[in-house]
Amino acid sequence: MAYAAPRHVDDVGRDRFMRRAAGRSITFRAAALDARPSHREYVLAGSVLLVVLALRLAYVFSFRIDTDEPQHLHIVWAWTQGLLPYRDVFDNHAPLFHMMLAPFAAAFGEDPAIIAWM
């Protein structure tokens, strides 16, 4: 395998790996480039997710409702009623959060308890 200097900064790490793996088999190089997460990494990711969910639940039941939640829910409610953003109803926030919340608001309907889960 001929060695060529890396052309971009992003190629430096891959270039170092290829120089170390040059004497090894093609199977080793392919396996190293196509590595799958280990069981330990899955457990760590699941643990982090559970901690985040537990903290979110603690947050829901511990803190008062801020003025932004009803504003966001009003925009989402308007979208579920067929009103168009920035034409029929205006909000000074970017619409990504509203887009993510709209399916949940449509599923729960007009229930005041949705503010607590916001």
PDB file of C-alpha atoms in Angstrom:
ATOM      1  CA  MET A   1       0.000   0.000   0.000  1.00  0.00           C
ATOM      2  CA  ALA A   2       1.534   3.272  -1.062  1.00  0.00           C
ATOM      3  CA  TYR A   3       1.550   6.120   1.407  1.00  0.00           C
ATOM      4  CA  ALA A   4       0.309   9.530   0.287  1.00  0.00           C
ATOM      5  CA  ALA A   5       0.216  12.648   2.415  1.00  0.00           C
ATOM      6  CA  PRO A   6      -3.268  13.712   3.526  1.00  0.00           C
ATOM      7  CA  ARG A   7      -4.903  16.396   1.431  1.00  0.00           C
ATOM      8  CA  HIS A   8      -7.284  17.755   4.096  1.00  0.00           C
ATOM      9  CA  VAL A   9      -7.197  18.138   7.844  1.00  0.00           C
ATOM     10  CA  ASP A  10     -10.083  15.634   8.098  1.00  0.00           C
ATOM     11  CA  ASP A  11      -7.954  12.996   6.404  1.00  0.00           C
ATOM     12  CA  VAL A  12      -5.198  13.110   9.059  1.00  0.00           C
ATOM     13  CA  GLY A  13      -6.906  10.713  11.520  1.00  0.00           C
ATOM     14  CA  ARG A  14      -7.846   8.262   8.790  1.00  0.00           C
ATOM     15  CA  ASP A  15      -4.331   8.515   7.376  1.00  0.00           C
ATOM     16  CA  ARG A  16      -2.755   7.612  10.739  1.00  0.00           C
ATOM     17  CA  PHE A  17      -5.093   4.651  11.073  1.00  0.00           C
ATOM     18  CA  MET A  18      -4.284   3.378   7.593  1.00  0.00           C
ATOM     19  CA  ARG A  19      -0.528   3.614   8.228  1.00  0.00           C
ATOM     20  CA  ARG A  20      -0.913   1.542  11.427  1.00  0.00           C
ATOM     21  CA  ALA A  21      -3.193  -0.977   9.733  1.00  0.00           C
ATOM     22  CA  ALA A  22      -1.130  -1.259   6.551  1.00  0.00           C
ATOM     23  CA  GLY A  23       0.606  -4.461   7.650  1.00  0.00           C
ATOM     24  CA  ARG A  24      -2.600  -6.137   8.773  1.00  0.00           C
ATOM     25  CA  SER A  25      -5.208  -7.952   6.776  1.00  0.00           C
ATOM     26  CA  ILE A  26      -7.943  -6.326   4.712  1.00  0.00           C
ATOM     27  CA  THR A  27     -10.530  -7.932   7.011  1.00  0.00           C
ATOM     28  CA  PHE A  28      -9.046  -6.139  10.030  1.00  0.00           C
ATOM     29  CA  ARG A  29      -9.134  -2.781   8.249  1.00  0.00           C
ATOM     30  CA  ALA A  30     -12.721  -3.263   7.080  1.00  0.00           C
ATOM     31  CA  ALA A  31     -13.849  -4.369  10.548  1.00  0.00           C
ATOM     32  CA  ALA A  32     -12.193  -1.366  12.188  1.00  0.00           C
ATOM     33  CA  LEU A  33     -13.773   1.082   9.744  1.00  0.00           C
ATOM     34  CA  ASP A  34     -17.224  -0.524  10.157  1.00  0.00           C
ATOM     35  CA  ALA A  35     -17.236  -0.782  13.965  1.00  0.00           C
ATOM     36  CA  ARG A  36     -20.564  -1.298  15.723  1.00  0.00           C
ATOM     37  CA  PRO A  37     -21.376   0.064  19.189  1.00  0.00           C
ATOM     38  CA  SER A  38     -20.534  -2.347  21.970  1.00  0.00           C
ATOM     39  CA  HIS A  39     -22.963  -3.625  24.588  1.00  0.00           C
ATOM     40  CA  ARG A  40     -21.358  -1.262  27.103  1.00  0.00           C
ATOM     41  CA  GLU A  41     -22.080   1.733  24.855  1.00  0.00           C
ATOM     42  CA  TYR A  42     -25.730   0.680  24.485  1.00  0.00           C
ATOM     43  CA  VAL A  43     -26.061   0.385  28.275  1.00  0.00           C
ATOM     44  CA  LEU A  44     -24.430   3.784  28.758  1.00  0.00           C
ATOM     45  CA  ALA A  45     -26.729   5.435  26.190  1.00  0.00           C
ATOM     46  CA  GLY A  46     -29.792   3.826  27.784  1.00  0.00           C
ATOM     47  CA  SER A  47     -28.701   4.939  31.245  1.00  0.00           C
ATOM     48  CA  VAL A  48     -28.216   8.520  30.079  1.00  0.00           C
ATOM     49  CA  LEU A  49     -31.665   8.458  28.467  1.00  0.00           C
ATOM     50  CA  LEU A  50     -33.285   7.172  31.675  1.00  0.00           C
ATOM     51  CA  VAL A  51     -31.563   9.857  33.757  1.00  0.00           C
ATOM     52  CA  VAL A  52     -32.717  12.568  31.354  1.00  0.00           C
ATOM     53  CA  LEU A  53     -36.307  11.270  31.475  1.00  0.00           C
ATOM     54  CA  ALA A  54     -36.232  11.101  35.289  1.00  0.00           C
ATOM     55  CA  LEU A  55     -34.949  14.658  35.492  1.00  0.00           C
ATOM     56  CA  ARG A  56     -37.643  15.790  33.065  1.00  0.00           C
ATOM     57  CA  LEU A  57     -40.352  14.195  35.192  1.00  0.00           C
ATOM     58  CA  ALA A  58     -38.900  15.840  38.311  1.00  0.00           C
ATOM     59  CA  TYR A  59     -38.876  19.146  36.456  1.00  0.00           C
ATOM     60  CA  VAL A  60     -42.508  18.775  35.376  1.00  0.00           C
ATOM     61  CA  PHE A  61     -43.743  18.278  38.916  1.00  0.00           C
ATOM     62  CA  SER A  62     -41.381  20.723  40.648  1.00  0.00           C
ATOM     63  CA  PHE A  63     -41.439  23.962  38.679  1.00  0.00           C
ATOM     64  CA  ARG A  64     -44.258  26.347  37.925  1.00  0.00           C
ATOM     65  CA  ILE A  65     -45.569  26.962  34.435  1.00  0.00           C
ATOM     66  CA  ASP A  66     -43.817  29.819  32.671  1.00  0.00           C
ATOM     67  CA  THR A  67     -45.486  32.256  30.274  1.00  0.00           C
ATOM     68  CA  ASP A  68     -43.906  30.646  27.206  1.00  0.00           C
ATOM     69  CA  GLU A  69     -45.746  27.340  27.514  1.00  0.00           C
ATOM     70  CA  PRO A  70     -49.248  28.729  26.916  1.00  0.00           C
ATOM     71  CA  GLN A  71     -47.902  30.844  24.052  1.00  0.00           C
ATOM     72  CA  HIS A  72     -46.318  27.823  22.369  1.00  0.00           C
ATOM     73  CA  LEU A  73     -49.429  25.732  22.933  1.00  0.00           C
ATOM     74  CA  HIS A  74     -51.642  28.444  21.473  1.00  0.00           C
ATOM     75  CA  ILE A  75     -49.582  28.446  18.272  1.00  0.00           C
ATOM     76  CA  VAL A  76     -49.660  24.648  18.112  1.00  0.00           C
ATOM     77  CA  TRP A  77     -53.410  24.622  18.762  1.00  0.00           C
ATOM     78  CA  ALA A  78     -53.902  27.133  15.940  1.00  0.00           C
ATOM     79  CA  TRP A  79     -51.908  24.894  13.599  1.00  0.00           C
ATOM     80  CA  THR A  80     -54.037  21.880  14.529  1.00  0.00           C
ATOM     81  CA  GLN A  81     -57.129  23.960  13.683  1.00  0.00           C
ATOM     82  CA  GLY A  82     -55.827  24.596  10.160  1.00  0.00           C
ATOM     83  CA  LEU A  83     -54.428  28.098  10.612  1.00  0.00           C
ATOM     84  CA  LEU A  84     -51.201  28.797   8.741  1.00  0.00           C
ATOM     85  CA  PRO A  85     -48.071  30.034  10.505  1.00  0.00           C
ATOM     86  CA  TYR A  86     -47.043  33.645   9.898  1.00  0.00           C
ATOM     87  CA  ARG A  87     -50.178  34.280   7.852  1.00  0.00           C
ATOM     88  CA  ASP A  88     -53.056  33.479  10.198  1.00  0.00           C
ATOM     89  CA  VAL A  89     -51.156  33.290  13.490  1.00  0.00           C
ATOM     90  CA  PHE A  90     -47.794  34.819  14.374  1.00  0.00           C
ATOM     91  CA  ASP A  91     -45.175  33.865  16.922  1.00  0.00           C
ATOM     92  CA  ASN A  92     -41.762  35.390  17.466  1.00  0.00           C
ATOM     93  CA  HIS A  93     -40.119  31.978  17.915  1.00  0.00           C
ATOM     94  CA  ALA A  94     -38.747  29.672  15.245  1.00  0.00           C
ATOM     95  CA  PRO A  95     -41.286  27.009  14.222  1.00  0.00           C
ATOM     96  CA  LEU A  96     -39.198  23.860  14.886  1.00  0.00           C
ATOM     97  CA  PHE A  97     -40.482  23.387  18.448  1.00  0.00           C
ATOM     98  CA  HIS A  98     -44.052  23.925  17.295  1.00  0.00           C
ATOM     99  CA  MET A  99     -43.622  21.383  14.492  1.00  0.00           C
ATOM    100  CA  MET A 100     -42.377  18.778  16.955  1.00  0.00           C
ATOM    101  CA  LEU A 101     -45.214  19.479  19.404  1.00  0.00           C
ATOM    102  CA  ALA A 102     -48.093  19.633  16.887  1.00  0.00           C
ATOM    103  CA  PRO A 103     -48.628  15.833  16.574  1.00  0.00           C
ATOM    104  CA  PHE A 104     -48.831  15.483  20.368  1.00  0.00           C
ATOM    105  CA  ALA A 105     -51.251  18.390  20.685  1.00  0.00           C
ATOM    106  CA  ALA A 106     -53.429  16.892  17.947  1.00  0.00           C
ATOM    107  CA  ALA A 107     -53.385  13.506  19.709  1.00  0.00           C
ATOM    108  CA  PHE A 108     -54.243  14.900  23.170  1.00  0.00           C
ATOM    109  CA  GLY A 109     -56.805  17.386  21.931  1.00  0.00           C
ATOM    110  CA  GLU A 110     -57.930  20.467  23.799  1.00  0.00           C
ATOM    111  CA  ASP A 111     -56.997  19.293  27.287  1.00  0.00           C
ATOM    112  CA  PRO A 112     -55.658  21.803  29.826  1.00  0.00           C
ATOM    113  CA  ALA A 113     -53.459  19.111  31.362  1.00  0.00           C
ATOM    114  CA  ILE A 114     -51.205  19.259  28.301  1.00  0.00           C
ATOM    115  CA  ILE A 115     -49.502  22.342  29.775  1.00  0.00           C
ATOM    116  CA  ALA A 116     -48.021  20.215  32.551  1.00  0.00           C
ATOM    117  CA  TRP A 117     -46.451  17.853  30.011  1.00  0.00           C
ATOM    118  CA  MET A 118     -45.109  20.648  27.857  1.00  0.00           C
TER     119      MET A 118
END
